[in-house]
PDB file of C-alpha atoms in Angstrom:
ATOM      1  CA  MET A  16      12.742  -5.858 -16.502  1.00 77.00           C
ATOM      2  CA  PHE A  17      10.966  -2.327 -16.947  1.00 92.00           C
ATOM      3  CA  PRO A  18       8.661  -1.492 -19.484  1.00 92.00           C
ATOM      4  CA  VAL A  19      10.072   0.348 -22.575  1.00 92.00           C
ATOM      5  CA  PRO A  20       9.183   3.244 -22.925  1.00 95.00           C
ATOM      6  CA  LEU A  21       8.011   3.676 -19.362  1.00 97.00           C
ATOM      7  CA  ASP A  22       4.991   5.454 -19.084  1.00 98.00           C
ATOM      8  CA  ALA A  23       4.513   6.017 -15.479  1.00 98.00           C
ATOM      9  CA  VAL A  24       5.262   4.487 -12.076  1.00 98.00           C
ATOM     10  CA  ILE A  25       2.273   3.504  -9.748  1.00 98.00           C
ATOM     11  CA  PHE A  26       2.765   3.080  -5.774  1.00 98.00           C
ATOM     12  CA  ASP A  27       1.122   1.599  -3.041  1.00 98.00           C
ATOM     13  CA  MET A  28       1.102   4.083  -0.386  1.00 97.00           C
ATOM     14  CA  ASP A  29       1.164   2.014   3.042  1.00 96.00           C
ATOM     15  CA  GLY A  30       4.273  -0.321   3.528  1.00 96.00           C
ATOM     16  CA  LEU A  31       5.481   0.908   0.454  1.00 98.00           C
ATOM     17  CA  LEU A  32       5.823   4.532   0.203  1.00 98.00           C
ATOM     18  CA  LEU A  33       4.929   5.317   3.853  1.00 97.00           C
ATOM     19  CA  ASP A  34       6.555   2.956   6.725  1.00 96.00           C
ATOM     20  CA  THR A  35       3.287   2.782   8.595  1.00 94.00           C
ATOM     21  CA  GLU A  36       2.113  -0.701   8.805  1.00 92.00           C
ATOM     22  CA  ARG A  37       4.061  -1.285  11.714  1.00 92.00           C
ATOM     23  CA  LEU A  38       2.252   1.578  13.095  1.00 93.00           C
ATOM     24  CA  TYR A  39      -0.866   0.204  12.157  1.00 93.00           C
ATOM     25  CA  ARG A  40      -0.061  -2.986  13.789  1.00 95.00           C
ATOM     26  CA  THR A  41       0.578  -1.241  17.069  1.00 95.00           C
ATOM     27  CA  ALA A  42      -3.007   0.371  16.651  1.00 96.00           C
ATOM     28  CA  ILE A  43      -4.877  -2.789  15.375  1.00 97.00           C
ATOM     29  CA  PHE A  44      -3.228  -4.949  18.417  1.00 97.00           C
ATOM     30  CA  GLY A  45      -4.319  -2.380  21.035  1.00 97.00           C
ATOM     31  CA  ALA A  46      -7.749  -1.485  19.469  1.00 97.00           C
ATOM     32  CA  CYS A  47      -8.350  -5.045  19.902  1.00 97.00           C
ATOM     33  CA  GLU A  48      -6.921  -5.208  23.354  1.00 97.00           C
ATOM     34  CA  ASP A  49      -9.310  -2.285  24.417  1.00 96.00           C
ATOM     35  CA  LEU A  50     -12.459  -4.270  23.154  1.00 96.00           C
ATOM     36  CA  GLY A  51     -11.475  -7.792  25.304  1.00 96.00           C
ATOM     37  CA  HIS A  52      -9.907  -9.533  22.243  1.00 97.00           C
ATOM     38  CA  ASN A  53      -6.358 -10.928  21.501  1.00 96.00           C
ATOM     39  CA  MET A  54      -5.252 -10.087  18.065  1.00 97.00           C
ATOM     40  CA  GLN A  55      -3.143 -13.075  16.469  1.00 95.00           C
ATOM     41  CA  ASP A  56      -0.194 -12.415  14.131  1.00 95.00           C
ATOM     42  CA  SER A  57      -1.804 -14.689  11.512  1.00 95.00           C
ATOM     43  CA  LEU A  58      -4.887 -12.911  11.537  1.00 96.00           C
ATOM     44  CA  HIS A  59      -2.901  -9.541  11.400  1.00 96.00           C
ATOM     45  CA  LEU A  60      -1.169 -10.303   8.520  1.00 94.00           C
ATOM     46  CA  SER A  61      -3.813 -11.635   6.594  1.00 93.00           C
ATOM     47  CA  LEU A  62      -5.506  -7.984   6.631  1.00 92.00           C
ATOM     48  CA  VAL A  63      -2.334  -6.282   5.481  1.00 92.00           C
ATOM     49  CA  GLY A  64      -3.333  -4.813   1.876  1.00 84.00           C
ATOM     50  CA  THR A  65      -6.841  -6.047   2.026  1.00 83.00           C
ATOM     51  CA  PRO A  66      -9.703  -3.519   1.307  1.00 81.00           C
ATOM     52  CA  LYS A  67     -11.878  -2.919   4.901  1.00 86.00           C
ATOM     53  CA  GLU A  68     -15.108  -4.848   3.860  1.00 88.00           C
ATOM     54  CA  ILE A  69     -13.011  -7.978   3.357  1.00 90.00           C
ATOM     55  CA  GLY A  70     -10.634  -7.403   6.309  1.00 93.00           C
ATOM     56  CA  ASP A  71     -14.134  -6.685   8.384  1.00 95.00           C
ATOM     57  CA  ALA A  72     -15.246 -10.188   7.414  1.00 96.00           C
ATOM     58  CA  LYS A  73     -12.218 -11.734   8.455  1.00 96.00           C
ATOM     59  CA  LEU A  74     -12.645  -9.929  12.011  1.00 97.00           C
ATOM     60  CA  ARG A  75     -15.835 -10.994  12.476  1.00 97.00           C
ATOM     61  CA  ALA A  76     -15.101 -14.699  11.201  1.00 96.00           C
ATOM     62  CA  HIS A  77     -12.417 -14.692  13.842  1.00 96.00           C
ATOM     63  CA  PHE A  78     -13.743 -12.934  16.685  1.00 97.00           C
ATOM     64  CA  GLY A  79     -17.516 -13.514  15.844  1.00 96.00           C
ATOM     65  CA  ASP A  80     -20.529 -11.554  14.594  1.00 94.00           C
ATOM     66  CA  ASP A  81     -21.055  -9.292  17.409  1.00 95.00           C
ATOM     67  CA  PHE A  82     -17.295  -7.852  17.365  1.00 97.00           C
ATOM     68  CA  ALA A  83     -17.607  -4.290  17.533  1.00 97.00           C
ATOM     69  CA  ILE A  84     -16.284  -3.253  14.733  1.00 97.00           C
ATOM     70  CA  ASP A  85     -17.224   0.350  14.491  1.00 97.00           C
ATOM     71  CA  ALA A  86     -15.767   0.680  17.901  1.00 97.00           C
ATOM     72  CA  TYR A  87     -12.695  -0.929  16.482  1.00 97.00           C
ATOM     73  CA  HIS A  88     -12.078   1.032  13.616  1.00 95.00           C
ATOM     74  CA  GLU A  89     -12.405   4.016  15.527  1.00 96.00           C
ATOM     75  CA  LYS A  90      -9.907   2.929  18.444  1.00 97.00           C
ATOM     76  CA  CYS A  91      -7.678   2.026  15.495  1.00 96.00           C
ATOM     77  CA  ARG A  92      -7.835   5.294  13.985  1.00 93.00           C
ATOM     78  CA  THR A  93      -7.540   7.205  17.521  1.00 95.00           C
ATOM     79  CA  ARG A  94      -4.389   5.191  18.336  1.00 95.00           C
ATOM     80  CA  PHE A  95      -2.997   5.675  14.847  1.00 93.00           C
ATOM     81  CA  ARG A  96      -3.181   9.402  14.663  1.00 91.00           C
ATOM     82  CA  ILE A  97      -1.144   9.265  18.185  1.00 94.00           C
ATOM     83  CA  LEU A  98       1.572   7.198  16.927  1.00 92.00           C
ATOM     84  CA  CYS A  99       2.117   9.678  13.792  1.00 89.00           C
ATOM     85  CA  ALA A 100       1.083  12.722  15.404  1.00 85.00           C
ATOM     86  CA  THR A 101       4.441  14.130  14.711  1.00 80.00           C
ATOM     87  CA  ASN A 102       5.915  12.052  12.044  1.00 83.00           C
ATOM     88  CA  MET A 103       4.361  10.304   9.014  1.00 91.00           C
ATOM     89  CA  PRO A 104       7.416   7.845   8.245  1.00 94.00           C
ATOM     90  CA  LEU A 105       8.481   7.164   4.488  1.00 97.00           C
ATOM     91  CA  ARG A 106       9.918   4.113   3.654  1.00 97.00           C
ATOM     92  CA  GLN A 107      13.599   3.826   2.764  1.00 95.00           C
ATOM     93  CA  GLY A 108      14.043   5.597  -0.823  1.00 97.00           C
ATOM     94  CA  ALA A 109      10.743   6.774  -1.185  1.00 98.00           C
ATOM     95  CA  SER A 110      11.800  10.202  -1.706  1.00 97.00           C
ATOM     96  CA  GLU A 111      14.941   9.643  -3.827  1.00 98.00           C
ATOM     97  CA  ILE A 112      12.732   7.625  -6.379  1.00 98.00           C
ATOM     98  CA  LEU A 113       9.951  10.053  -6.531  1.00 98.00           C
ATOM     99  CA  ASP A 114      12.656  12.971  -6.872  1.00 98.00           C
ATOM    100  CA  TRP A 115      14.240  11.212  -9.642  1.00 98.00           C
ATOM    101  CA  LEU A 116      10.772  10.225 -11.977  1.00 98.00           C
ATOM    102  CA  LYS A 117       9.839  13.568 -11.345  1.00 98.00           C
ATOM    103  CA  GLU A 118      13.136  15.101 -12.708  1.00 97.00           C
ATOM    104  CA  LEU A 119      12.863  12.872 -15.757  1.00 97.00           C
ATOM    105  CA  ASN A 120       8.777  13.990 -16.110  1.00 97.00           C
ATOM    106  CA  ILE A 121       8.192  10.218 -15.462  1.00 98.00           C
ATOM    107  CA  PRO A 122       4.058  10.362 -14.097  1.00 98.00           C
ATOM    108  CA  ARG A 123       3.873   8.777 -10.853  1.00 98.00           C
ATOM    109  CA  ALA A 124       0.681   7.449  -9.318  1.00 98.00           C
ATOM    110  CA  VAL A 125      -0.427   6.296  -5.907  1.00 98.00           C
ATOM    111  CA  ALA A 126      -2.930   3.261  -6.167  1.00 98.00           C
ATOM    112  CA  THR A 127      -4.095   2.604  -2.092  1.00 96.00           C
ATOM    113  CA  SER A 128      -6.666   0.782  -0.343  1.00 93.00           C
ATOM    114  CA  THR A 129      -7.106   3.531   1.950  1.00 92.00           C
ATOM    115  CA  PRO A 130     -10.268   6.060   1.938  1.00 92.00           C
ATOM    116  CA  ARG A 131      -9.714   8.846  -0.094  1.00 96.00           C
ATOM    117  CA  MET A 132      -9.637  11.854   2.576  1.00 95.00           C
ATOM    118  CA  LEU A 133      -7.097   9.694   5.000  1.00 92.00           C
ATOM    119  CA  ALA A 134      -4.537   9.077   1.863  1.00 96.00           C
ATOM    120  CA  LEU A 135      -4.465  12.366   0.763  1.00 96.00           C
ATOM    121  CA  ASP A 136      -3.738  13.489   4.503  1.00 93.00           C
ATOM    122  CA  HIS A 137      -1.104  10.895   4.775  1.00 94.00           C
ATOM    123  CA  LEU A 138       0.736  11.863   1.740  1.00 97.00           C
ATOM    124  CA  ASP A 139       0.678  15.733   2.473  1.00 95.00           C
ATOM    125  CA  ARG A 140       2.086  14.943   6.090  1.00 93.00           C
ATOM    126  CA  ALA A 141       4.805  12.836   4.612  1.00 95.00           C
ATOM    127  CA  GLY A 142       5.615  15.886   2.753  1.00 96.00           C
ATOM    128  CA  ILE A 143       5.458  14.163  -0.417  1.00 97.00           C
ATOM    129  CA  ILE A 144       2.169  14.643  -1.948  1.00 97.00           C
ATOM    130  CA  ASP A 145       3.631  17.419  -4.523  1.00 97.00           C
ATOM    131  CA  ARG A 146       5.539  14.617  -6.070  1.00 97.00           C
ATOM    132  CA  ILE A 147       2.711  12.546  -7.141  1.00 98.00           C
ATOM    133  CA  ASP A 148       0.535  13.279 -10.022  1.00 98.00           C
ATOM    134  CA  ALA A 149      -2.551  11.221  -9.110  1.00 98.00           C
ATOM    135  CA  VAL A 150      -4.000   9.457  -6.446  1.00 98.00           C
ATOM    136  CA  VAL A 151      -6.518   6.572  -6.737  1.00 98.00           C
ATOM    137  CA  THR A 152      -7.990   5.098  -3.241  1.00 97.00           C
ATOM    138  CA  ARG A 153     -10.871   2.584  -1.943  1.00 94.00           C
ATOM    139  CA  THR A 154     -13.136   5.459  -2.303  1.00 95.00           C
ATOM    140  CA  ASP A 155     -12.439   6.007  -6.232  1.00 97.00           C
ATOM    141  CA  VAL A 156     -13.200   2.437  -7.077  1.00 97.00           C
ATOM    142  CA  GLU A 157     -16.136  -0.226  -6.830  1.00 96.00           C
ATOM    143  CA  LEU A 158     -13.988  -3.046  -6.378  1.00 94.00           C
ATOM    144  CA  GLY A 159     -10.558  -2.949  -4.321  1.00 93.00           C
ATOM    145  CA  LYS A 160      -7.760  -5.054  -4.109  1.00 94.00           C
ATOM    146  CA  PRO A 161      -6.990  -7.923  -5.482  1.00 95.00           C
ATOM    147  CA  HIS A 162      -9.216  -6.400  -8.390  1.00 96.00           C
ATOM    148  CA  PRO A 163      -7.227  -4.792 -11.064  1.00 98.00           C
ATOM    149  CA  GLU A 164      -9.679  -1.557 -11.211  1.00 98.00           C
ATOM    150  CA  THR A 165      -7.171   0.435  -8.648  1.00 98.00           C
ATOM    151  CA  PHE A 166      -4.242   0.040 -10.735  1.00 98.00           C
ATOM    152  CA  LEU A 167      -6.368   0.728 -14.054  1.00 98.00           C
ATOM    153  CA  LYS A 168      -7.687   4.131 -12.706  1.00 98.00           C
ATOM    154  CA  ALA A 169      -4.195   5.110 -11.655  1.00 98.00           C
ATOM    155  CA  ALA A 170      -2.566   4.241 -14.997  1.00 98.00           C
ATOM    156  CA  ALA A 171      -5.579   6.157 -17.007  1.00 98.00           C
ATOM    157  CA  ALA A 172      -5.197   9.130 -14.606  1.00 98.00           C
ATOM    158  CA  VAL A 173      -1.743   9.593 -15.646  1.00 98.00           C
ATOM    159  CA  GLY A 174      -2.283   8.737 -19.112  1.00 98.00           C
ATOM    160  CA  GLY A 175      -0.312   5.259 -18.677  1.00 98.00           C
ATOM    161  CA  ARG A 176      -0.696   2.204 -21.000  1.00 98.00           C
ATOM    162  CA  PRO A 177      -1.136  -0.662 -18.281  1.00 98.00           C
ATOM    163  CA  SER A 178       1.625  -2.756 -20.079  1.00 97.00           C
ATOM    164  CA  HIS A 179       3.832  -0.033 -20.088  1.00 98.00           C
ATOM    165  CA  CYS A 180       3.696   0.792 -16.115  1.00 98.00           C
ATOM    166  CA  LEU A 181       5.834  -0.337 -13.345  1.00 98.00           C
ATOM    167  CA  ALA A 182       3.916  -0.843 -10.313  1.00 98.00           C
ATOM    168  CA  LEU A 183       5.520  -1.139  -6.859  1.00 98.00           C
ATOM    169  CA  GLU A 184       3.682  -3.197  -3.934  1.00 97.00           C
ATOM    170  CA  ASP A 185       4.437  -4.629  -0.461  1.00 97.00           C
ATOM    171  CA  SER A 186       1.088  -6.925  -0.245  1.00 95.00           C
ATOM    172  CA  TYR A 187       0.061 -10.043  -1.677  1.00 95.00           C
ATOM    173  CA  ASN A 188      -3.499  -8.291  -2.724  1.00 94.00           C
ATOM    174  CA  GLY A 189      -1.489  -5.334  -4.272  1.00 96.00           C
ATOM    175  CA  ILE A 190       0.602  -7.909  -6.257  1.00 96.00           C
ATOM    176  CA  ARG A 191      -2.136  -9.731  -7.576  1.00 96.00           C
ATOM    177  CA  ALA A 192      -4.044  -6.777  -8.239  1.00 97.00           C
ATOM    178  CA  ALA A 193      -1.141  -5.130 -10.355  1.00 97.00           C
ATOM    179  CA  THR A 194      -0.432  -8.020 -11.998  1.00 97.00           C
ATOM    180  CA  THR A 195      -3.911  -8.617 -13.597  1.00 97.00           C
ATOM    181  CA  ALA A 196      -4.167  -5.143 -14.352  1.00 98.00           C
ATOM    182  CA  GLY A 197      -0.992  -6.029 -16.946  1.00 97.00           C
ATOM    183  CA  MET A 198       1.768  -4.115 -15.016  1.00 97.00           C
ATOM    184  CA  VAL A 199       5.386  -5.146 -14.683  1.00 96.00           C
ATOM    185  CA  THR A 200       5.239  -5.506 -10.911  1.00 96.00           C
ATOM    186  CA  VAL A 201       7.920  -5.351  -8.216  1.00 97.00           C
ATOM    187  CA  MET A 202       7.333  -6.214  -4.644  1.00 97.00           C
ATOM    188  CA  VAL A 203       9.337  -4.624  -2.212  1.00 97.00           C
ATOM    189  CA  PRO A 204       8.559  -6.403   0.903  1.00 96.00           C
ATOM    190  CA  ASP A 205       7.554  -5.014   4.423  1.00 96.00           C
ATOM    191  CA  MET A 206       5.658  -7.165   6.775  1.00 93.00           C
ATOM    192  CA  LEU A 207       5.122  -9.989   4.018  1.00 95.00           C
ATOM    193  CA  PRO A 208       7.889 -12.189   2.696  1.00 95.00           C
ATOM    194  CA  PRO A 209       7.483 -12.976  -1.203  1.00 95.00           C
ATOM    195  CA  THR A 210       5.841 -16.126  -1.679  1.00 95.00           C
ATOM    196  CA  GLU A 211       5.916 -18.985  -4.162  1.00 93.00           C
ATOM    197  CA  GLU A 212       2.618 -17.829  -5.892  1.00 93.00           C
ATOM    198  CA  ILE A 213       3.804 -14.126  -6.029  1.00 92.00           C
ATOM    199  CA  ARG A 214       6.954 -15.645  -7.445  1.00 89.00           C
ATOM    200  CA  ARG A 215       5.003 -17.684  -9.856  1.00 89.00           C
ATOM    201  CA  LEU A 216       3.140 -14.292 -11.152  1.00 90.00           C
ATOM    202  CA  GLY A 217       6.506 -13.265 -12.518  1.00 82.00           C
ATOM    203  CA  VAL A 218       7.241 -10.653  -9.817  1.00 85.00           C
ATOM    204  CA  SER A 219      10.269  -9.071  -9.202  1.00 94.00           C
ATOM    205  CA  VAL A 220      11.523  -8.786  -5.660  1.00 96.00           C
ATOM    206  CA  ALA A 221      13.708  -6.201  -4.228  1.00 96.00           C
ATOM    207  CA  PRO A 222      14.759  -5.635  -0.831  1.00 96.00           C
ATOM    208  CA  ASN A 223      13.897  -1.593  -0.899  1.00 97.00           C
ATOM    209  CA  LEU A 224      12.983   1.281  -2.933  1.00 98.00           C
ATOM    210  CA  HIS A 225      16.920   2.345  -3.495  1.00 97.00           C
ATOM    211  CA  CYS A 226      17.601  -0.846  -5.124  1.00 97.00           C
ATOM    212  CA  VAL A 227      14.694  -0.323  -7.337  1.00 97.00           C
ATOM    213  CA  LEU A 228      15.981   3.435  -7.930  1.00 97.00           C
ATOM    214  CA  SER A 229      19.226   1.914  -9.017  1.00 96.00           C
ATOM    215  CA  ASP A 230      17.616  -0.611 -11.369  1.00 95.00           C
ATOM    216  CA  LEU A 231      15.714   1.761 -13.071  1.00 96.00           C
ATOM    217  CA  GLN A 232      18.706   4.276 -13.486  1.00 95.00           C
ATOM    218  CA  SER A 233      20.539   1.473 -15.187  1.00 93.00           C
ATOM    219  CA  SER A 234      17.861   0.655 -17.565  1.00 89.00           C
ATOM    220  CA  ILE A 235      16.404   4.081 -18.449  1.00 78.00           C
TER     221      ILE A 235
END
């Protein structure tokens, strides 16, 4: 199931390490309401794991070219900051798997579609940035997910060969990106369930990071 030897583990951030997708959902629905629009569940789910420029195109296609995209993003940021002002929640098992990998000196990197300054701030406030060796963000690449560049740069940053890296993702675009990068990929679902397409990519599915950790401990 896992690469041997295991050069590195590459983590997505939102919805994988950080339990933030539901907070983003609340912020997104609220921001749309502030602007006089009704967000739909199907549109929201299509935005999960999607780079900003692609998400913006989807929003304009749905709400119209005059959709106030800058105001929308500002309202989303404000609402999200309020929602996680006192706590940046971790997903179940995130702290434990990072600690175990650090003990074994297995490099750990983050590959995220979030802009760099926000990603570093969120990882810091979640209390896990000291357990991560490299962070590659949307700011650091020319092409975001589902293009593999984010994962390839994350692997390179920690000296990992892509085929010997384990990638952990919760979104379809993330799974596509990591698989195209040539990594062994495990989906840990959050907002999105695994689809037939995802399963055809040869992706394993784990209910949470505790299960991924248990499987790693059994195989290494």
